[in-house]
XYZ file of C-alpha atoms in Angstrom:
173
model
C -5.071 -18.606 11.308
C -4.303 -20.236 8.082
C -1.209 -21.954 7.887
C 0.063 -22.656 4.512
C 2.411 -19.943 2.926
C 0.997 -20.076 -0.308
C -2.478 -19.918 0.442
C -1.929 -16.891 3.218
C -0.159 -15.157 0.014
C -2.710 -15.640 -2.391
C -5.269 -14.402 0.369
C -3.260 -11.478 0.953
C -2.883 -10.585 -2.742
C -6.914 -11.088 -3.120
C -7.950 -9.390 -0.572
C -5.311 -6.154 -1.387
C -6.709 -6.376 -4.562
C -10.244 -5.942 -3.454
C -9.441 -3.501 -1.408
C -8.052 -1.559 -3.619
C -10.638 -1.612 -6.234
C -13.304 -0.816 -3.556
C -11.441 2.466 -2.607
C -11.003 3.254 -5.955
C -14.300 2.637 -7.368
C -16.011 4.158 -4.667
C -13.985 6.345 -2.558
C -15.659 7.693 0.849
C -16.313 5.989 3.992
C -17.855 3.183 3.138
C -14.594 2.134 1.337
C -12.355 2.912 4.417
C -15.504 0.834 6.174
C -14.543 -2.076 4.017
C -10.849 -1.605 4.338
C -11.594 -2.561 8.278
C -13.284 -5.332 7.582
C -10.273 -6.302 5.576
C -7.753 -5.952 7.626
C -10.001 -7.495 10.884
C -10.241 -10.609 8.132
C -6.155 -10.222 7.572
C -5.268 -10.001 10.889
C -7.399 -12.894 11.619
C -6.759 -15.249 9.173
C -3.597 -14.044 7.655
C -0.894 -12.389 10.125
C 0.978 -14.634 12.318
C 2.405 -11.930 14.267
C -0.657 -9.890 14.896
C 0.038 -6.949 17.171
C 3.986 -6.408 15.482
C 2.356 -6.672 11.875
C -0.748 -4.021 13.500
C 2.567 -1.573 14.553
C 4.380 -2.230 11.042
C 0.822 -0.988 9.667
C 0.106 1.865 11.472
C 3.612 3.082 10.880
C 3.352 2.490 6.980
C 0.055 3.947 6.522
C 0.578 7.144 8.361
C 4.198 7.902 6.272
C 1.968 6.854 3.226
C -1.017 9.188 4.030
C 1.662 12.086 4.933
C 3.013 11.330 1.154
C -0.013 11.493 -0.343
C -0.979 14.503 1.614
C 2.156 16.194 0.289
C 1.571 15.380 -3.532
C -2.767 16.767 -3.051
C -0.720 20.205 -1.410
C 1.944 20.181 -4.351
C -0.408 19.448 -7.042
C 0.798 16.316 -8.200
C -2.490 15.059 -7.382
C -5.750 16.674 -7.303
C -9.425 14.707 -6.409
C -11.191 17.373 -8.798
C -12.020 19.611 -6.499
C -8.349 21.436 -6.144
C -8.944 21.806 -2.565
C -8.035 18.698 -0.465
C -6.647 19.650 2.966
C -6.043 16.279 4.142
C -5.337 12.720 2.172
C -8.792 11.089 1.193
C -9.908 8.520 3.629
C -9.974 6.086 0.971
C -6.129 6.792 -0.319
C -5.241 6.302 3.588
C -7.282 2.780 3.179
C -5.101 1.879 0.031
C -2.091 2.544 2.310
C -3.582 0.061 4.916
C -3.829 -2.572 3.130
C -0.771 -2.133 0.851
C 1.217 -2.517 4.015
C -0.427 -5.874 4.433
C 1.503 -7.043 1.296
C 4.973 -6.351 2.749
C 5.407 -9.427 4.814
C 3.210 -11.462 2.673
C 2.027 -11.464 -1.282
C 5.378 -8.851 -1.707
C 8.053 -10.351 0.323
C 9.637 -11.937 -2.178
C 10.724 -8.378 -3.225
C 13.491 -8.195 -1.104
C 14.903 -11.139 -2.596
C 17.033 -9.043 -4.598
C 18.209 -5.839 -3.276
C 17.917 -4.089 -6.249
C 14.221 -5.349 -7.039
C 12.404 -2.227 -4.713
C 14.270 0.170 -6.474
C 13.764 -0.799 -10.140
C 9.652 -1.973 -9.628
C 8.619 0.614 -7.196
C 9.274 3.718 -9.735
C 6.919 1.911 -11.957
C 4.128 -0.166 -10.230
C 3.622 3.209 -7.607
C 2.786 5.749 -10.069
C 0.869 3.092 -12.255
C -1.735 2.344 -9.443
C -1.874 5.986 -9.350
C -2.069 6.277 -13.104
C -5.073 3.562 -13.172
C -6.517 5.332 -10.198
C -6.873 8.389 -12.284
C -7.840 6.480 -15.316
C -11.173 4.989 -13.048
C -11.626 8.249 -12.137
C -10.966 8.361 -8.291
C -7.825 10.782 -8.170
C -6.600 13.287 -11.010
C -3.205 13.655 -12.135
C -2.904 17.418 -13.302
C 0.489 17.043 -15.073
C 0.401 13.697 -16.510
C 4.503 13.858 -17.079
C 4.989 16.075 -13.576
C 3.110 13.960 -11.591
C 4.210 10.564 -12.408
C 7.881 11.500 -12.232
C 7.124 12.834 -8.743
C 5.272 9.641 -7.894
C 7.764 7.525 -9.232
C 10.478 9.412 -7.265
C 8.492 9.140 -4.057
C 7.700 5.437 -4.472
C 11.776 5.182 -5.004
C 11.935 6.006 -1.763
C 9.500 5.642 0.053
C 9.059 1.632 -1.190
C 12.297 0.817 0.082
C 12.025 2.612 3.193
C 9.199 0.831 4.037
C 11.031 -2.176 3.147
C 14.137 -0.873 6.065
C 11.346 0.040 8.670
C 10.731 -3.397 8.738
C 13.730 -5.192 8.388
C 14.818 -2.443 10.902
C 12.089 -2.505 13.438
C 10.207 -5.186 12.372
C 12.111 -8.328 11.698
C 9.679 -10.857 12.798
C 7.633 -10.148 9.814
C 10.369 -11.300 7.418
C 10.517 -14.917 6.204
């Protein structure tokens, strides 16, 4: 385990950032493949409260996957095929390793408890937006579905933020 904040941070924030491009570029199972390996690397090298940090994961990536699932069914978003049934493997990755950020390269978020609520209406729907602009997910109703993004992410950001402060509180420094 690597010991030094800043360079667990800046880890974190690389490694989220691969992942992220990985599921986005090439969305499927080998992407969710290489979201494992991620998060076997995170929790490895990264987490200093493994098995709490594992929970804290599991919880945020199955509310996550449940959102997304919701906006495919609604038609706020749409992989091209108008037909998804269940969130892409490769959105449920993105979830995965988001969550990693929340006690690490994003904790300073909370600093200010107004912070969550002002940045996640924007930075949600814009990963969305440049998700759609790569070409991995479709937004049908450019103006529909970023408000509804951007409504989500206000609360679902900050929720996630309370689950862990909540049920979670080791993972805050």
């Amino acid at each position: 385990m690597i010991r030094n904040d800043t360079l667990r941070n800046v880890l974190n924030f690389a490694l989220f950032q691969a992942g992220w491009f990985v599921c986005v570029l090439y969305p499927g199972l080998p992407a969710a493949g290489f979201v494992v390996l991620l998060l076997v690397f995170h929790m490895l090298f990264v987490s200093q409260h493994r098995f709490t940090e594992l929970q804290f994961i599991g919880a945020g990536t199955v509310l996550g996957g449940v959102l997304d699932g919701i906006w495919f069914q609604t038609g706020i978003l749409d992989d091209g095929t108008g037909n998804v049934q269940i969130t892409p493997v490769w959105l449920v990755g993105i979830w995965a390793i988001f969550m990693t950020t929340l006690s690490h390269s994003l904790s300073w978020i909370v600093s200010k408890p107004w912070l969550p609520f002002v940045c996640a209406p924007i930075a949600g729907p814009f990963a969305y937006w440049s998700a759609s602009a790569l070409g991995a997910v479709q937004l049908p109703n450019l103006t529909l579905s970023l408000a509804a993004l951007a409504l989500g992410w206000l609360i679902v950001f900050p929720g996630l933020l309370y689950l862990r402060k909540a049920l979670y509180p080791e993972l805050i420094r």
